[in-house]
mmCIF file of C-alpha atoms in Angstrom:
data_model
loop_
_atom_site.group_PDB
_atom_site.id
_atom_site.type_symbol
_atom_site.label_atom_id
_atom_site.label_comp_id
_atom_site.label_asym_id
_atom_site.label_seq_id
_atom_site.Cartn_x
_atom_site.Cartn_y
_atom_site.Cartn_z
ATOM 1 C CA UNK A 1 20.525 0.210 7.085
ATOM 2 C CA UNK A 2 22.963 0.292 4.218
ATOM 3 C CA UNK A 3 23.728 -2.573 1.905
ATOM 4 C CA UNK A 4 26.765 -4.642 2.767
ATOM 5 C CA UNK A 5 29.322 -3.517 0.182
ATOM 6 C CA UNK A 6 30.848 -7.030 0.140
ATOM 7 C CA UNK A 7 27.565 -8.710 -0.742
ATOM 8 C CA UNK A 8 26.326 -9.111 -4.310
ATOM 9 C CA UNK A 9 22.554 -8.884 -4.656
ATOM 10 C CA UNK A 10 20.738 -10.557 -7.560
ATOM 11 C CA UNK A 11 19.141 -8.433 -10.273
ATOM 12 C CA UNK A 12 15.884 -8.920 -12.120
ATOM 13 C CA UNK A 13 16.460 -10.243 -15.625
ATOM 14 C CA UNK A 14 14.193 -7.882 -17.581
ATOM 15 C CA UNK A 15 12.523 -4.520 -17.239
ATOM 16 C CA UNK A 16 8.782 -4.217 -16.692
ATOM 17 C CA UNK A 17 8.599 -0.440 -17.011
ATOM 18 C CA UNK A 18 5.482 0.711 -18.872
ATOM 19 C CA UNK A 19 4.579 -2.917 -19.606
ATOM 20 C CA UNK A 20 1.117 -2.911 -18.011
ATOM 21 C CA UNK A 21 -2.044 -0.776 -18.180
ATOM 22 C CA UNK A 22 -1.315 0.220 -14.566
ATOM 23 C CA UNK A 23 1.866 1.558 -12.987
ATOM 24 C CA UNK A 24 3.845 -1.355 -11.584
ATOM 25 C CA UNK A 25 5.073 -0.720 -8.056
ATOM 26 C CA UNK A 26 7.167 -2.828 -5.692
ATOM 27 C CA UNK A 27 7.996 -2.282 -2.012
ATOM 28 C CA UNK A 28 11.150 -0.568 -0.807
ATOM 29 C CA UNK A 29 12.138 -3.728 1.026
ATOM 30 C CA UNK A 30 12.955 -6.339 -1.608
ATOM 31 C CA UNK A 31 16.625 -6.557 -0.670
ATOM 32 C CA UNK A 32 17.982 -6.579 2.927
ATOM 33 C CA UNK A 33 19.324 -3.061 2.459
ATOM 34 C CA UNK A 34 18.320 0.564 2.950
ATOM 35 C CA UNK A 35 15.761 2.641 1.067
ATOM 36 C CA UNK A 36 18.163 4.168 -1.448
ATOM 37 C CA UNK A 37 19.964 0.873 -2.092
ATOM 38 C CA UNK A 38 16.655 -0.849 -2.875
ATOM 39 C CA UNK A 39 15.585 1.961 -5.177
ATOM 40 C CA UNK A 40 18.896 1.922 -7.036
ATOM 41 C CA UNK A 41 18.582 -1.818 -7.668
ATOM 42 C CA UNK A 42 14.910 -1.682 -8.701
ATOM 43 C CA UNK A 43 14.559 1.634 -10.524
ATOM 44 C CA UNK A 44 15.346 0.275 -13.990
ATOM 45 C CA UNK A 45 12.730 -2.460 -13.758
ATOM 46 C CA UNK A 46 9.504 -0.911 -12.400
ATOM 47 C CA UNK A 47 7.428 2.271 -12.662
ATOM 48 C CA UNK A 48 7.019 3.082 -8.985
ATOM 49 C CA UNK A 49 8.298 2.243 -5.514
ATOM 50 C CA UNK A 50 6.039 1.685 -2.507
ATOM 51 C CA UNK A 51 8.051 3.439 0.186
ATOM 52 C CA UNK A 52 7.387 1.559 3.428
ATOM 53 C CA UNK A 53 7.236 3.981 6.357
ATOM 54 C CA UNK A 54 5.728 1.348 8.624
ATOM 55 C CA UNK A 55 6.992 2.638 11.977
ATOM 56 C CA UNK A 56 6.271 6.153 13.181
ATOM 57 C CA UNK A 57 9.324 6.917 15.336
ATOM 58 C CA UNK A 58 11.600 9.686 14.069
ATOM 59 C CA UNK A 59 14.520 7.269 14.017
ATOM 60 C CA UNK A 60 12.515 4.840 11.856
ATOM 61 C CA UNK A 61 11.698 7.309 9.079
ATOM 62 C CA UNK A 62 14.153 8.081 6.275
ATOM 63 C CA UNK A 63 16.244 11.152 7.030
ATOM 64 C CA UNK A 64 15.857 14.376 5.058
ATOM 65 C CA UNK A 65 19.099 13.597 3.225
ATOM 66 C CA UNK A 66 17.778 10.124 2.332
ATOM 67 C CA UNK A 67 14.598 11.700 0.971
ATOM 68 C CA UNK A 68 16.703 14.035 -1.166
ATOM 69 C CA UNK A 69 18.619 11.039 -2.505
ATOM 70 C CA UNK A 70 15.382 9.174 -3.257
ATOM 71 C CA UNK A 71 13.982 12.197 -5.073
ATOM 72 C CA UNK A 72 17.104 12.416 -7.236
ATOM 73 C CA UNK A 73 16.905 8.704 -8.027
ATOM 74 C CA UNK A 74 13.261 9.090 -9.005
ATOM 75 C CA UNK A 75 14.017 11.953 -11.377
ATOM 76 C CA UNK A 76 16.962 10.155 -12.948
ATOM 77 C CA UNK A 77 15.029 6.923 -13.507
ATOM 78 C CA UNK A 78 11.537 8.138 -14.480
ATOM 79 C CA UNK A 79 10.286 6.652 -11.216
ATOM 80 C CA UNK A 80 7.421 7.705 -8.968
ATOM 81 C CA UNK A 81 6.732 6.859 -5.321
ATOM 82 C CA UNK A 82 3.732 5.948 -3.237
ATOM 83 C CA UNK A 83 3.890 6.000 0.541
ATOM 84 C CA UNK A 84 2.695 3.335 2.937
ATOM 85 C CA UNK A 85 2.073 5.288 6.135
ATOM 86 C CA UNK A 86 2.972 3.879 9.587
ATOM 87 C CA UNK A 87 0.900 0.928 10.760
ATOM 88 C CA UNK A 88 1.637 1.359 14.470
ATOM 89 C CA UNK A 89 -0.901 4.188 14.823
ATOM 90 C CA UNK A 90 -4.649 4.116 15.429
ATOM 91 C CA UNK A 91 -6.823 7.072 14.420
ATOM 92 C CA UNK A 92 -9.832 5.464 16.124
ATOM 93 C CA UNK A 93 -8.289 5.063 19.594
ATOM 94 C CA UNK A 94 -10.962 5.652 22.258
ATOM 95 C CA UNK A 95 -8.748 8.166 24.059
ATOM 96 C CA UNK A 96 -8.672 11.573 22.348
ATOM 97 C CA UNK A 97 -5.068 12.199 23.427
ATOM 98 C CA UNK A 98 -3.997 8.946 21.778
ATOM 99 C CA UNK A 99 -5.758 9.957 18.575
ATOM 100 C CA UNK A 100 -4.042 13.343 18.632
ATOM 101 C CA UNK A 101 -0.653 11.674 19.107
ATOM 102 C CA UNK A 102 -1.387 9.405 16.128
ATOM 103 C CA UNK A 103 -2.344 12.421 14.019
ATOM 104 C CA UNK A 104 0.897 14.201 14.832
ATOM 105 C CA UNK A 105 2.995 11.148 13.981
ATOM 106 C CA UNK A 106 1.181 10.637 10.684
ATOM 107 C CA UNK A 107 1.653 14.293 9.772
ATOM 108 C CA UNK A 108 5.351 13.932 10.544
ATOM 109 C CA UNK A 109 5.633 11.001 8.122
ATOM 110 C CA UNK A 110 3.633 12.837 5.441
ATOM 111 C CA UNK A 111 5.786 15.934 5.780
ATOM 112 C CA UNK A 112 8.977 13.859 5.576
ATOM 113 C CA UNK A 113 7.833 12.206 2.335
ATOM 114 C CA UNK A 114 6.402 15.366 0.741
ATOM 115 C CA UNK A 115 9.455 16.166 -1.464
ATOM 116 C CA UNK A 116 8.899 12.876 -3.307
ATOM 117 C CA UNK A 117 5.501 14.066 -4.635
ATOM 118 C CA UNK A 118 3.874 10.703 -3.784
ATOM 119 C CA UNK A 119 1.081 9.431 -6.002
ATOM 120 C CA UNK A 120 -0.839 8.314 -2.897
ATOM 121 C CA UNK A 121 -0.463 7.880 0.849
ATOM 122 C CA UNK A 122 -1.851 4.468 1.855
ATOM 123 C CA UNK A 123 -3.297 4.292 5.349
ATOM 124 C CA UNK A 124 -4.452 1.486 7.641
ATOM 125 C CA UNK A 125 -7.550 1.979 9.777
ATOM 126 C CA UNK A 126 -7.165 -0.944 12.199
ATOM 127 C CA UNK A 127 -10.143 -2.378 14.059
ATOM 128 C CA UNK A 128 -9.191 -3.491 17.574
ATOM 129 C CA UNK A 129 -12.675 -3.859 19.053
ATOM 130 C CA UNK A 130 -13.888 -7.324 20.060
ATOM 131 C CA UNK A 131 -17.518 -6.340 19.411
ATOM 132 C CA UNK A 132 -18.517 -6.515 15.744
ATOM 133 C CA UNK A 133 -22.032 -5.154 16.210
ATOM 134 C CA UNK A 134 -23.200 -2.199 14.105
ATOM 135 C CA UNK A 135 -23.252 0.395 16.925
ATOM 136 C CA UNK A 136 -19.618 -0.346 17.820
ATOM 137 C CA UNK A 137 -18.558 -0.292 14.185
ATOM 138 C CA UNK A 138 -20.405 2.996 13.786
ATOM 139 C CA UNK A 139 -18.549 4.599 16.697
ATOM 140 C CA UNK A 140 -15.258 3.330 15.289
ATOM 141 C CA UNK A 141 -16.089 4.874 11.913
ATOM 142 C CA UNK A 142 -17.075 8.190 13.526
ATOM 143 C CA UNK A 143 -13.782 8.424 15.427
ATOM 144 C CA UNK A 144 -11.896 7.683 12.224
ATOM 145 C CA UNK A 145 -13.912 10.301 10.333
ATOM 146 C CA UNK A 146 -13.100 12.947 12.931
ATOM 147 C CA UNK A 147 -9.404 12.057 12.910
ATOM 148 C CA UNK A 148 -9.176 11.918 9.118
ATOM 149 C CA UNK A 149 -10.834 15.322 8.789
ATOM 150 C CA UNK A 150 -8.218 16.698 11.184
ATOM 151 C CA UNK A 151 -5.451 14.883 9.300
ATOM 152 C CA UNK A 152 -6.457 16.517 6.024
ATOM 153 C CA UNK A 153 -6.474 19.943 7.657
ATOM 154 C CA UNK A 154 -3.140 19.452 9.398
ATOM 155 C CA UNK A 155 -1.347 17.847 6.439
ATOM 156 C CA UNK A 156 -2.962 20.017 3.731
ATOM 157 C CA UNK A 157 -3.508 16.920 1.605
ATOM 158 C CA UNK A 158 -6.576 16.580 -0.599
ATOM 159 C CA UNK A 159 -8.891 13.668 0.321
ATOM 160 C CA UNK A 160 -8.059 11.628 -2.783
ATOM 161 C CA UNK A 161 -4.359 11.689 -1.893
ATOM 162 C CA UNK A 162 -5.096 9.297 0.988
ATOM 163 C CA UNK A 163 -5.999 5.701 0.086
ATOM 164 C CA UNK A 164 -7.605 3.596 2.825
ATOM 165 C CA UNK A 165 -6.433 -0.010 2.659
ATOM 166 C CA UNK A 166 -8.696 -3.032 2.961
ATOM 167 C CA UNK A 167 -7.551 -5.110 5.949
ATOM 168 C CA UNK A 168 -8.890 -8.167 7.797
ATOM 169 C CA UNK A 169 -12.410 -6.849 8.526
ATOM 170 C CA UNK A 170 -15.132 -6.568 5.838
ATOM 171 C CA UNK A 171 -14.174 -3.798 3.401
ATOM 172 C CA UNK A 172 -17.645 -2.259 3.417
ATOM 173 C CA UNK A 173 -17.169 -1.220 7.053
ATOM 174 C CA UNK A 174 -15.514 2.004 5.895
ATOM 175 C CA UNK A 175 -17.803 2.650 2.893
ATOM 176 C CA UNK A 176 -19.730 5.526 4.473
ATOM 177 C CA UNK A 177 -16.495 6.983 5.822
ATOM 178 C CA UNK A 178 -14.708 7.207 2.471
ATOM 179 C CA UNK A 179 -17.853 8.488 0.758
ATOM 180 C CA UNK A 180 -18.381 11.141 3.422
ATOM 181 C CA UNK A 181 -14.833 12.505 3.165
ATOM 182 C CA UNK A 182 -14.265 11.523 -0.500
ATOM 183 C CA UNK A 183 -11.150 9.467 0.201
ATOM 184 C CA UNK A 184 -9.389 7.131 -2.214
ATOM 185 C CA UNK A 185 -9.117 3.389 -1.533
ATOM 186 C CA UNK A 186 -6.338 0.829 -1.718
ATOM 187 C CA UNK A 187 -7.859 -2.565 -2.493
ATOM 188 C CA UNK A 188 -5.477 -5.147 -1.115
ATOM 189 C CA UNK A 189 -6.629 -8.117 -3.159
ATOM 190 C CA UNK A 190 -4.508 -10.469 -1.096
ATOM 191 C CA UNK A 191 -6.224 -9.373 2.106
ATOM 192 C CA UNK A 192 -9.676 -9.628 0.537
ATOM 193 C CA UNK A 193 -9.006 -13.175 -0.636
ATOM 194 C CA UNK A 194 -7.197 -14.350 2.481
ATOM 195 C CA UNK A 195 -9.942 -13.223 4.852
ATOM 196 C CA UNK A 196 -12.745 -14.611 2.717
ATOM 197 C CA UNK A 197 -14.334 -11.334 1.657
ATOM 198 C CA UNK A 198 -16.131 -10.771 -1.635
ATOM 199 C CA UNK A 199 -13.764 -9.279 -4.217
ATOM 200 C CA UNK A 200 -16.590 -8.603 -6.675
ATOM 201 C CA UNK A 201 -18.529 -6.685 -4.025
ATOM 202 C CA UNK A 202 -15.411 -4.804 -2.893
ATOM 203 C CA UNK A 203 -14.537 -3.757 -6.434
ATOM 204 C CA UNK A 204 -18.160 -2.782 -7.058
ATOM 205 C CA UNK A 205 -18.148 -0.467 -4.053
ATOM 206 C CA UNK A 206 -14.698 1.075 -4.438
ATOM 207 C CA UNK A 207 -13.557 0.529 -8.006
ATOM 208 C CA UNK A 208 -14.171 4.129 -9.069
ATOM 209 C CA UNK A 209 -12.116 5.528 -6.177
ATOM 210 C CA UNK A 210 -9.333 2.920 -6.139
ATOM 211 C CA UNK A 211 -5.946 4.506 -6.818
ATOM 212 C CA UNK A 212 -3.801 1.671 -5.443
ATOM 213 C CA UNK A 213 -4.056 -2.109 -5.607
ATOM 214 C CA UNK A 214 -1.900 -4.426 -3.506
ATOM 215 C CA UNK A 215 -1.411 -7.851 -5.025
ATOM 216 C CA UNK A 216 0.382 -10.857 -3.553
ATOM 217 C CA UNK A 217 0.000 -14.596 -3.425
ATOM 218 C CA UNK A 218 -2.424 -16.185 -0.971
ATOM 219 C CA UNK A 219 -2.348 -19.874 -0.122
ATOM 220 C CA UNK A 220 -3.152 -21.957 2.946
ATOM 221 C CA UNK A 221 -4.107 -18.975 5.084
ATOM 222 C CA UNK A 222 -0.857 -17.126 4.316
ATOM 223 C CA UNK A 223 -0.471 -13.984 2.259
ATOM 224 C CA UNK A 224 2.334 -11.794 0.865
ATOM 225 C CA UNK A 225 3.554 -14.874 -1.010
ATOM 226 C CA UNK A 226 4.721 -14.877 -4.610
ATOM 227 C CA UNK A 227 2.006 -14.930 -7.256
ATOM 228 C CA UNK A 228 3.234 -18.393 -8.243
ATOM 229 C CA UNK A 229 1.691 -19.581 -4.963
ATOM 230 C CA UNK A 230 -1.787 -18.270 -5.808
ATOM 231 C CA UNK A 231 -4.402 -20.773 -7.043
ATOM 232 C CA UNK A 232 -5.243 -20.469 -10.748
ATOM 233 C CA UNK A 233 -8.882 -19.623 -10.052
ATOM 234 C CA UNK A 234 -7.827 -16.720 -7.838
ATOM 235 C CA UNK A 235 -5.430 -15.498 -10.538
ATOM 236 C CA UNK A 236 -8.295 -15.553 -13.056
ATOM 237 C CA UNK A 237 -10.540 -13.607 -10.672
ATOM 238 C CA UNK A 238 -7.877 -10.982 -10.052
ATOM 239 C CA UNK A 239 -7.190 -10.649 -13.778
ATOM 240 C CA UNK A 240 -10.845 -9.851 -14.479
ATOM 241 C CA UNK A 241 -10.777 -6.808 -12.214
ATOM 242 C CA UNK A 242 -7.450 -5.495 -13.469
ATOM 243 C CA UNK A 243 -8.479 -5.427 -17.134
ATOM 244 C CA UNK A 244 -9.525 -1.779 -17.055
ATOM 245 C CA UNK A 245 -7.508 -0.610 -14.052
ATOM 246 C CA UNK A 246 -5.082 2.252 -14.740
ATOM 247 C CA UNK A 247 -3.887 3.292 -11.280
ATOM 248 C CA UNK A 248 -0.898 1.800 -9.465
ATOM 249 C CA UNK A 249 -0.466 -1.854 -8.541
ATOM 250 C CA UNK A 250 2.088 -2.837 -5.939
ATOM 251 C CA UNK A 251 3.353 -6.398 -5.894
ATOM 252 C CA UNK A 252 3.478 -6.436 -2.118
ATOM 253 C CA UNK A 253 6.075 -9.124 -1.526
ATOM 254 C CA UNK A 254 9.115 -8.601 0.626
ATOM 255 C CA UNK A 255 11.947 -10.599 -0.894
ATOM 256 C CA UNK A 256 13.762 -10.851 -4.196
ATOM 257 C CA UNK A 257 12.793 -14.503 -4.677
ATOM 258 C CA UNK A 258 9.080 -13.773 -4.272
ATOM 259 C CA UNK A 259 9.249 -10.756 -6.558
ATOM 260 C CA UNK A 260 11.222 -12.682 -9.172
ATOM 261 C CA UNK A 261 8.600 -15.451 -9.089
ATOM 262 C CA UNK A 262 5.688 -12.975 -9.237
ATOM 263 C CA UNK A 263 6.693 -10.856 -12.219
ATOM 264 C CA UNK A 264 6.419 -13.626 -14.854
ATOM 265 C CA UNK A 265 3.000 -14.540 -13.429
ATOM 266 C CA UNK A 266 1.853 -10.947 -13.771
ATOM 267 C CA UNK A 267 3.209 -10.801 -17.329
ATOM 268 C CA UNK A 268 1.265 -13.966 -18.204
ATOM 269 C CA UNK A 269 -1.918 -12.259 -16.995
ATOM 270 C CA UNK A 270 -1.415 -9.527 -19.614
ATOM 271 C CA UNK A 271 0.240 -11.315 -22.569
ATOM 272 C CA UNK A 272 -0.985 -8.912 -25.247
ATOM 273 C CA UNK A 273 0.336 -5.929 -23.313
ATOM 274 C CA UNK A 274 3.761 -7.359 -22.525
ATOM 275 C CA UNK A 275 5.140 -8.132 -25.960
#
């Protein structure tokens, strides 16, 4: 949708471009407006935009003309993009036809975003099984491996251009999969903390192949909150792992108020780098 021309949206008060050891990214839905409107309002303040292509229908993806506009905005504002691929698709579906349909829809989204030269394409591998025993997890991983191999062939992406995101299940469930295909990883620190997984273990396994980090506040079983809602001990833990990180970090919050509350918290985590 387009921004309401009669409505005045608030602006961030200071720029955070090139302020951190990593590229600072924010989602393309901070304001209740379209892709280009969000980018125009955020481009002066951050290094990168996480373009949310969360639904796979043709009518839910940005049009080719919108992509052209986004590319022009990126060039004009020294801005890069990363792509969050649709979350309504399952590459591990038991039915082969369903997996093929998911592959085609993902390739459609990748092709649509290609002119933006994304730094990474972040992908969910959902786990819908009720059985959490090793044989079932193994079959799930094998179906994903087969689909991802096909996706790389069909999309002509290199393996490290796809970053598999940590979700609600233990992150080490896809360790053999990403090693086998040599994929990148998106460590969603908020997910890891919310679902009680071991962040030290996760970083130890995937740190050298992590190209994207998602960060958001977690409190009382809720995530995607502002960083001001995150307990101090969790902030300290997160800070330890970001000390030497040089990829992209997306503050994955979905409102201006939460972003505006999060940015000062992030700056306080890196005081020597934000003078």
